[in-house]
PDB file of C-alpha atoms in Angstrom:
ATOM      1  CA  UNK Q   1      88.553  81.665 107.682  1.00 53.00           C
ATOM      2  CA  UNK Q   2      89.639  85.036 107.953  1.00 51.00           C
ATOM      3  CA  UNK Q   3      87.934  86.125 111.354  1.00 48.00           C
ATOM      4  CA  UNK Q   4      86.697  89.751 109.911  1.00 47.00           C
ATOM      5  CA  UNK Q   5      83.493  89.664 107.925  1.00 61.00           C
ATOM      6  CA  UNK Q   6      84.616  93.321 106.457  1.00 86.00           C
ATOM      7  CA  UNK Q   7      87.675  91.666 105.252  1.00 93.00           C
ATOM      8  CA  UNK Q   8      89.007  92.806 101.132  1.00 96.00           C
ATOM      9  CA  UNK Q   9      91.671  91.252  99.195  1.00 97.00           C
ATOM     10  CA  UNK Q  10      92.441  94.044  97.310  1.00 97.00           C
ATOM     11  CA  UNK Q  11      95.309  91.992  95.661  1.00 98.00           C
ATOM     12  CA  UNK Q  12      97.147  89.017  95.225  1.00 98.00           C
ATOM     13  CA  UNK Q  13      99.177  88.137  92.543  1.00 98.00           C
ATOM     14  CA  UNK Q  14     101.966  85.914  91.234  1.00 98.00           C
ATOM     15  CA  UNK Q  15     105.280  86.944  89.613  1.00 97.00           C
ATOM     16  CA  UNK Q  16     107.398  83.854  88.121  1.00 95.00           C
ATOM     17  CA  UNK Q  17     110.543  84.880  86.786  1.00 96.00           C
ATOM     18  CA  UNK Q  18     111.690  87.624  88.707  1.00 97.00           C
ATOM     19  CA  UNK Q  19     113.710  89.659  86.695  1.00 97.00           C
ATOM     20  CA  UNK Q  20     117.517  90.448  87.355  1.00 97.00           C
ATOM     21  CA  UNK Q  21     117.040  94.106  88.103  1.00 96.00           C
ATOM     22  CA  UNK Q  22     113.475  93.838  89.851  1.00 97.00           C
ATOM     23  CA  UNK Q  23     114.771  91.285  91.986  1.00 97.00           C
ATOM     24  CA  UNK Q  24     118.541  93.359  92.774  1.00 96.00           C
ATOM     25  CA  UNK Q  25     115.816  96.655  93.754  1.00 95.00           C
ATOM     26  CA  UNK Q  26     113.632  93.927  95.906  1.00 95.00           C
ATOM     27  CA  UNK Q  27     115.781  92.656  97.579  1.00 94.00           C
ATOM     28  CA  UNK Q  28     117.702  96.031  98.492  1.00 93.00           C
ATOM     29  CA  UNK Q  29     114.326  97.068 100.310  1.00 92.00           C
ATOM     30  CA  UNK Q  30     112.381  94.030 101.783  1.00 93.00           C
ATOM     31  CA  UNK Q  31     112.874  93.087 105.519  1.00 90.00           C
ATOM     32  CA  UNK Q  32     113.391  89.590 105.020  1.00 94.00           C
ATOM     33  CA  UNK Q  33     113.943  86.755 102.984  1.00 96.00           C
ATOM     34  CA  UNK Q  34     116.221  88.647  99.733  1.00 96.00           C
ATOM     35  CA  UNK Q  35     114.275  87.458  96.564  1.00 96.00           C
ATOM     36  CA  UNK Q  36     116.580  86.235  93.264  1.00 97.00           C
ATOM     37  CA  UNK Q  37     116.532  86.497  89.539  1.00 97.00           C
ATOM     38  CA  UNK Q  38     114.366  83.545  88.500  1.00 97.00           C
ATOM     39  CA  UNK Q  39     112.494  83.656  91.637  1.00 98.00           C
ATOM     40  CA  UNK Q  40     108.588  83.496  92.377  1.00 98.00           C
ATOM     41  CA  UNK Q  41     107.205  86.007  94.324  1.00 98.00           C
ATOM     42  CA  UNK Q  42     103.523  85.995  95.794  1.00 98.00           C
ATOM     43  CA  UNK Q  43     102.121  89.148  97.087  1.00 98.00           C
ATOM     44  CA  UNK Q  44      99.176  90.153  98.710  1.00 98.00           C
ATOM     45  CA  UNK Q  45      97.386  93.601 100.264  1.00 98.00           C
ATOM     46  CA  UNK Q  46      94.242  93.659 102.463  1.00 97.00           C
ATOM     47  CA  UNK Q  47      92.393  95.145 104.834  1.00 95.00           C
ATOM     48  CA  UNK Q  48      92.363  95.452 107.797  1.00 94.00           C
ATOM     49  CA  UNK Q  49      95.753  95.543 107.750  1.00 94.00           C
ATOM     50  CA  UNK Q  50      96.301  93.444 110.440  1.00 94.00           C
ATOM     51  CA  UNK Q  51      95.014  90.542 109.021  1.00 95.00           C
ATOM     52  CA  UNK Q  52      98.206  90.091 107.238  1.00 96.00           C
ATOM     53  CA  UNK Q  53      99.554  88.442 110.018  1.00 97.00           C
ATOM     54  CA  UNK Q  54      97.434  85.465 110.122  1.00 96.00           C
ATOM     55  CA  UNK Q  55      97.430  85.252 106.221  1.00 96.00           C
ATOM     56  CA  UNK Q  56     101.167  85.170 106.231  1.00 97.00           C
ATOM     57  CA  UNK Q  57     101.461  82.386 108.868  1.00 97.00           C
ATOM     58  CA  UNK Q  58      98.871  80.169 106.998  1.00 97.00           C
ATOM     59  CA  UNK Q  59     100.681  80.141 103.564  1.00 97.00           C
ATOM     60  CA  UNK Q  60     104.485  79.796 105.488  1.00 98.00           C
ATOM     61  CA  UNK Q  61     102.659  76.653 107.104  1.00 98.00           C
ATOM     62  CA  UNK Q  62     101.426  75.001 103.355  1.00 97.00           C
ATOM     63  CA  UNK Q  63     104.377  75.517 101.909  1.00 98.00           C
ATOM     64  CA  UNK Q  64     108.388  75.750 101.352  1.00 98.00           C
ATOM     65  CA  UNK Q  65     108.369  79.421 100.767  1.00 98.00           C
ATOM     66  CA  UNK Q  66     109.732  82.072 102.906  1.00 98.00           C
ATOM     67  CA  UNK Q  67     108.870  85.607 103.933  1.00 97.00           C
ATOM     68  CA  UNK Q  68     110.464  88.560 102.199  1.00 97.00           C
ATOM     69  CA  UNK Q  69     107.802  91.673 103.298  1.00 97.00           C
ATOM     70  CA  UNK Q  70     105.125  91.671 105.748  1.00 96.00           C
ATOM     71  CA  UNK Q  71     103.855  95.225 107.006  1.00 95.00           C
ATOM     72  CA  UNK Q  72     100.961  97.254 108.176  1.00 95.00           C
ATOM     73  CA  UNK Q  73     100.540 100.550 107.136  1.00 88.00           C
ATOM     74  CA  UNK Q  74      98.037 103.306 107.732  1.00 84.00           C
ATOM     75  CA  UNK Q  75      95.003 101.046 105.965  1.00 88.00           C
ATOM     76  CA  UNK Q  76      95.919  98.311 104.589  1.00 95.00           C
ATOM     77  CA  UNK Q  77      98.457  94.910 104.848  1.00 96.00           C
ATOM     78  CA  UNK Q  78     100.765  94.166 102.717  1.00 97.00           C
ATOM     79  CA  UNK Q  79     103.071  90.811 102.247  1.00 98.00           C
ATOM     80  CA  UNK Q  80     105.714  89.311 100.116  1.00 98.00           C
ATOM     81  CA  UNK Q  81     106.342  85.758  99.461  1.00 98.00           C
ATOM     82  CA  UNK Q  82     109.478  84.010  97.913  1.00 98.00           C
ATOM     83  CA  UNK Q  83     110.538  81.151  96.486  1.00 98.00           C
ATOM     84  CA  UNK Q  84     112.822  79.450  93.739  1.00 98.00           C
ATOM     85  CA  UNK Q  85     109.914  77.011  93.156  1.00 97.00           C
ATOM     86  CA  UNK Q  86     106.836  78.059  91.712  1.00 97.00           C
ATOM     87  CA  UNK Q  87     104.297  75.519  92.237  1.00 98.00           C
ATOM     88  CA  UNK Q  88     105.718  75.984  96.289  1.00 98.00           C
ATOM     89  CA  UNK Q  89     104.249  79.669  95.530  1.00 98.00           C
ATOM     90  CA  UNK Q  90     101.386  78.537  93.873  1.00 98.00           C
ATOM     91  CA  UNK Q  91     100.613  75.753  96.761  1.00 98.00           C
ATOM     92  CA  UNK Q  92     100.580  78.702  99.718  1.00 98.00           C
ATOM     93  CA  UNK Q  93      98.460  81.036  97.296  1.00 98.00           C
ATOM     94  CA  UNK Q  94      96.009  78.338  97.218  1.00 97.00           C
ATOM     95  CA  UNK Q  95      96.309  77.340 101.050  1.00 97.00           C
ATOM     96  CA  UNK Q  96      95.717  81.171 101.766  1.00 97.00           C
ATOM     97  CA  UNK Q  97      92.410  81.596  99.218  1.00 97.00           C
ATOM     98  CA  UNK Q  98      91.251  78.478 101.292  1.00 97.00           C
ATOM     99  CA  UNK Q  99      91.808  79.952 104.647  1.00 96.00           C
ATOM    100  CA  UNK Q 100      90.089  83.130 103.461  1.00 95.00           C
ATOM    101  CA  UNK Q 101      86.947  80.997 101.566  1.00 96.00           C
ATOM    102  CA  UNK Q 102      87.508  83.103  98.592  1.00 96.00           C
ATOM    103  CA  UNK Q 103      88.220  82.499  94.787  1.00 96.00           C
ATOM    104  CA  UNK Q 104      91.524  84.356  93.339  1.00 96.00           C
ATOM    105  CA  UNK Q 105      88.705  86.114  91.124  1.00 95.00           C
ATOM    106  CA  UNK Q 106      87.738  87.886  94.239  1.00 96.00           C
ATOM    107  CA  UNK Q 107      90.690  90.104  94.092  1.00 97.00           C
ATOM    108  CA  UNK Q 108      90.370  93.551  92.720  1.00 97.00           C
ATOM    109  CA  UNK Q 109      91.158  94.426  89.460  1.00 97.00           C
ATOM    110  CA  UNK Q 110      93.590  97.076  89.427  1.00 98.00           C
ATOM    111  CA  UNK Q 111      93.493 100.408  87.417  1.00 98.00           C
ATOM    112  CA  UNK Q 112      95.639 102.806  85.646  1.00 98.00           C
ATOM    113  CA  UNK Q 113      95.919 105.843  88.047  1.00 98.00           C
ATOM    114  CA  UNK Q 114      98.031 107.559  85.506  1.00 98.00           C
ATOM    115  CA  UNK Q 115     100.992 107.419  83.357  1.00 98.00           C
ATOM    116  CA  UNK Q 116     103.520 110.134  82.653  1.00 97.00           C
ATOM    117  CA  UNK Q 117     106.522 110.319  79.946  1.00 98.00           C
ATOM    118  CA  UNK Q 118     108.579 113.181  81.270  1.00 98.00           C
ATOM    119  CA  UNK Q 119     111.560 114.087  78.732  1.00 98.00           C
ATOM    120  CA  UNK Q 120     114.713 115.823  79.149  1.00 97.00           C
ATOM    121  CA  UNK Q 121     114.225 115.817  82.578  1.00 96.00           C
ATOM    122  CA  UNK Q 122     115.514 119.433  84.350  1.00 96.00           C
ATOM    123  CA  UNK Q 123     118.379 119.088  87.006  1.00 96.00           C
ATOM    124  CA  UNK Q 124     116.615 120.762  89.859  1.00 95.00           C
ATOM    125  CA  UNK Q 125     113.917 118.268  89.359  1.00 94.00           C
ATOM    126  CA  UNK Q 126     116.126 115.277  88.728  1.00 94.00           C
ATOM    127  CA  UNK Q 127     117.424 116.357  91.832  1.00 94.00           C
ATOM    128  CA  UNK Q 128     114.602 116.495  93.903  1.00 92.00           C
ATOM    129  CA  UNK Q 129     113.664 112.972  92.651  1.00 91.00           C
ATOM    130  CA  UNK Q 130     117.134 111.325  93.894  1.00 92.00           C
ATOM    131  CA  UNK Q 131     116.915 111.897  97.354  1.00 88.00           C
ATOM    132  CA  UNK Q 132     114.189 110.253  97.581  1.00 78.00           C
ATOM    133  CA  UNK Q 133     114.750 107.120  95.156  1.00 77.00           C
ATOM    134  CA  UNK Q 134     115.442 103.615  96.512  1.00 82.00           C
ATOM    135  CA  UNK Q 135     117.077 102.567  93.353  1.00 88.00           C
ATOM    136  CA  UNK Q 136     119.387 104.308  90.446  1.00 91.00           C
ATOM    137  CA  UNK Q 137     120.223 108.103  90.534  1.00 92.00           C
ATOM    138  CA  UNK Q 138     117.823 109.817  87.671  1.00 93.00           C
ATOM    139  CA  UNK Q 139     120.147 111.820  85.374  1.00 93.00           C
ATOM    140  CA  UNK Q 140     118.955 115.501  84.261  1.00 94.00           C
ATOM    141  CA  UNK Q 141     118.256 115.092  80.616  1.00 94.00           C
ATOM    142  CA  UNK Q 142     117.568 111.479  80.238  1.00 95.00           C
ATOM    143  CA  UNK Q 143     113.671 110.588  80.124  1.00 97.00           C
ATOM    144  CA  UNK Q 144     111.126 109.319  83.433  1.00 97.00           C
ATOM    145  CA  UNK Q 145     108.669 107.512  83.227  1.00 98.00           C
ATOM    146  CA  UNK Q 146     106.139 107.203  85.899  1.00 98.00           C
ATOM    147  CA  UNK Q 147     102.929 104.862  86.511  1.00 98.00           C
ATOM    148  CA  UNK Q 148     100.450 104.925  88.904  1.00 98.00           C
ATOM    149  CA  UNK Q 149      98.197 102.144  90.072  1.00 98.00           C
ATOM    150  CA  UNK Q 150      95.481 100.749  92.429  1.00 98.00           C
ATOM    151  CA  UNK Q 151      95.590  98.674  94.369  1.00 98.00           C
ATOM    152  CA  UNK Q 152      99.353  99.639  94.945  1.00 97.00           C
ATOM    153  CA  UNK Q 153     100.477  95.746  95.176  1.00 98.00           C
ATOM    154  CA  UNK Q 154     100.001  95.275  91.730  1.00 98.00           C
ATOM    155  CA  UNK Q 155     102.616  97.612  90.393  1.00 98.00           C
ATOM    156  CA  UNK Q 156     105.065  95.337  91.179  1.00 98.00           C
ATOM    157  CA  UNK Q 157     104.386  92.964  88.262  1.00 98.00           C
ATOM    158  CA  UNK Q 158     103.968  96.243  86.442  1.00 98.00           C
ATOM    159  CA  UNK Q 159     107.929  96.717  86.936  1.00 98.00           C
ATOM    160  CA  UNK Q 160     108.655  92.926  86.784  1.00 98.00           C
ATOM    161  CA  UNK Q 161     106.930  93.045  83.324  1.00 98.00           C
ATOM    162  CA  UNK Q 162     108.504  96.562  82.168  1.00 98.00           C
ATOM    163  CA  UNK Q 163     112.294  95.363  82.504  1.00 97.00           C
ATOM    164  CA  UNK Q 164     111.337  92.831  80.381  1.00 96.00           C
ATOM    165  CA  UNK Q 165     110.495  95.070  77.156  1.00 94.00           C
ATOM    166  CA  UNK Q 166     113.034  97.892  77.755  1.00 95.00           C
ATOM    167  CA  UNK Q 167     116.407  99.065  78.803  1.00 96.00           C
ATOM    168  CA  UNK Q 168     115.598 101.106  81.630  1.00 96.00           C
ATOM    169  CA  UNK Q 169     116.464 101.552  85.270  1.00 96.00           C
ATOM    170  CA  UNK Q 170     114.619 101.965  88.350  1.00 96.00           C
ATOM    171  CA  UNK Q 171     114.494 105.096  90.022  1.00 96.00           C
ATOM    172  CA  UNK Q 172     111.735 103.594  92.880  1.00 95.00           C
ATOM    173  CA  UNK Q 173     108.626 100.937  92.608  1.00 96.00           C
ATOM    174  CA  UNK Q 174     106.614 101.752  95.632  1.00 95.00           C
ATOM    175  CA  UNK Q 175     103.884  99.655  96.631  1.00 95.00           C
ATOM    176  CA  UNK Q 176     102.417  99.927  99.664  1.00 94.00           C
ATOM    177  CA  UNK Q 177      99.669 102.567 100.793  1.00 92.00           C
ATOM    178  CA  UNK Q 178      96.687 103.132  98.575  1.00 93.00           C
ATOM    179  CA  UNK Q 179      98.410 103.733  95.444  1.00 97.00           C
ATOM    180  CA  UNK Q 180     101.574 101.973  93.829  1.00 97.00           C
ATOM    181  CA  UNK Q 181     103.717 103.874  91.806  1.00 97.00           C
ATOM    182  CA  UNK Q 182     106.778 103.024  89.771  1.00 97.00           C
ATOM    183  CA  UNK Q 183     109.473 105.167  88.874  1.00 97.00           C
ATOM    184  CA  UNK Q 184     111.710 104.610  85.921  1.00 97.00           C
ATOM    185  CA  UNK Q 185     114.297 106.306  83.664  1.00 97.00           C
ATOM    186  CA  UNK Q 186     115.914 105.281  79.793  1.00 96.00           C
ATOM    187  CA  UNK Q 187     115.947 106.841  76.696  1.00 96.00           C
ATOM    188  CA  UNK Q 188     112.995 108.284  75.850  1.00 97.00           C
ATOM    189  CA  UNK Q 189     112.038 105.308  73.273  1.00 97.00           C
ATOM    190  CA  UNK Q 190     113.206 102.543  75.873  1.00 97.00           C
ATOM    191  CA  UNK Q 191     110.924 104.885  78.930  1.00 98.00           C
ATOM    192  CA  UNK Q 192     107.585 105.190  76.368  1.00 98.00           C
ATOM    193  CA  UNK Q 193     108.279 101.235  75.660  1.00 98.00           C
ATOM    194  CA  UNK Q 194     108.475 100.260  79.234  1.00 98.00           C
ATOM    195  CA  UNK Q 195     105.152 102.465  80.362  1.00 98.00           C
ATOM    196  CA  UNK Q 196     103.277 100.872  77.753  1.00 98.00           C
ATOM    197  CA  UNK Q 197     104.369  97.320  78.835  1.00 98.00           C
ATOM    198  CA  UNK Q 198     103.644  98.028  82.626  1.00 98.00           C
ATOM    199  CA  UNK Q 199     100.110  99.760  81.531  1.00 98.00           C
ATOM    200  CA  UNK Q 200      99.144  96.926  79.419  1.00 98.00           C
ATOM    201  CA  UNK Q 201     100.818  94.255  82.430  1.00 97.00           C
ATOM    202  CA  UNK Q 202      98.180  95.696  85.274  1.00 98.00           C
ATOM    203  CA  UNK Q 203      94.965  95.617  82.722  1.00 96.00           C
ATOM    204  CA  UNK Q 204      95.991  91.926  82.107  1.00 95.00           C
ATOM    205  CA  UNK Q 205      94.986  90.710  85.423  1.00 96.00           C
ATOM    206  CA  UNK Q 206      91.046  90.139  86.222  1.00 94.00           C
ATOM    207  CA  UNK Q 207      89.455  91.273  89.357  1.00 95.00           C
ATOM    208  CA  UNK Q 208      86.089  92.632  91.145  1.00 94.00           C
ATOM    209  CA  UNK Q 209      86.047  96.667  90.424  1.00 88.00           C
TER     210      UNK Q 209
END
């Protein structure tokens, strides 16, 4: 059991079928194990933080899976788990909510920070917003779209699900610290698609508030 009686998931989650784009972006910014389209990621945040480290080596023990992310930040601990196989995914989730003596339903439910639809985007803005991007360059006029989320983990099935409904690229998908956001940019039909997809993605998954 996890040896801190203050201990919170604040999130774990499973992504099957990593999506071609999601998984190009993932794997351009994780420390380990590069993720592919098709994939099955498992991801987790808790505090304390350093608890990840124990978490992490329990589900690497259950199962064939392999470690993509695994940091520590100012609060909390974050991880990423790969694999081609799903139910290899599935078996260390389960190994991990046994270690811990919890139920997946005592997670937290994420919310909807907020959502923004920003159109003809200004080039001094646009700008501003590349150098700090992990992913494609934001062009001034074309539409962003931005959504905002806590627990941070979970906005990575919110971009996951959002290439799935739109044509749109990612600008960045941030999710560790307190709050996740993702960054995107389209046409403004393909950016308003896409933020209602992600929206609708995080209030599918149930939680504790």
């Amino acid at each position: 059991m996890a040896s801190s009686n203050a201990f919170d998931l604040r999130a774990l989650l499973q992504i099957d079928r990593l999506q071609p784009q999601f998984a190009a972006y993932t794997g351009a910014v994780v420390q380990g194990a590069v993720p592919l389209a098709g994939d099955t990621l498992l991801i987790g945040e808790m505090g304390p933080g350093n608890e990840v480290f124990r978490v992490v080596d329990v589900a690497l023990k259950a199962a064939d899976v392999q470690a993509a992310s695994q940091v520590v930040e100012r609060e909390f601990g974050f991880f990423v788990l790969r694999s081609p196989v799903n139910s290899e995914i599935t078996a260390a989730r389960e190994a991990l909510l046994s270690y811990l003596g919890l139920p997946l339903e005592s997670r937290r439910a994420p919310t909807v920070e907020s959502r923004q639809v920003i159109t003809s985007v200004e080039p001094y803005q646009a700008q501003l917003l590349n150098k700090r991007k992990a992913g494609s360059l934001l062009v001034p006029g074309n539409t962003l779209g931005i959504v905002e989320c806590a627990p941070a983990a979970y906005i990575m099935a919110a971009a996951n699900e959002a290439e799935k409904s739109a044509s749109i690229s990612f600008l960045d998908v941030n999710s560790v610290g307190r709050f996740g956001r993702l960054f995107m940019t389209g046409s403004e039909a393909d950016v308003r698609a896409a933020v209602d997809t992600a929206v609708e993605a995080l209030s599918a998954f149930e939680g504790r508030s």
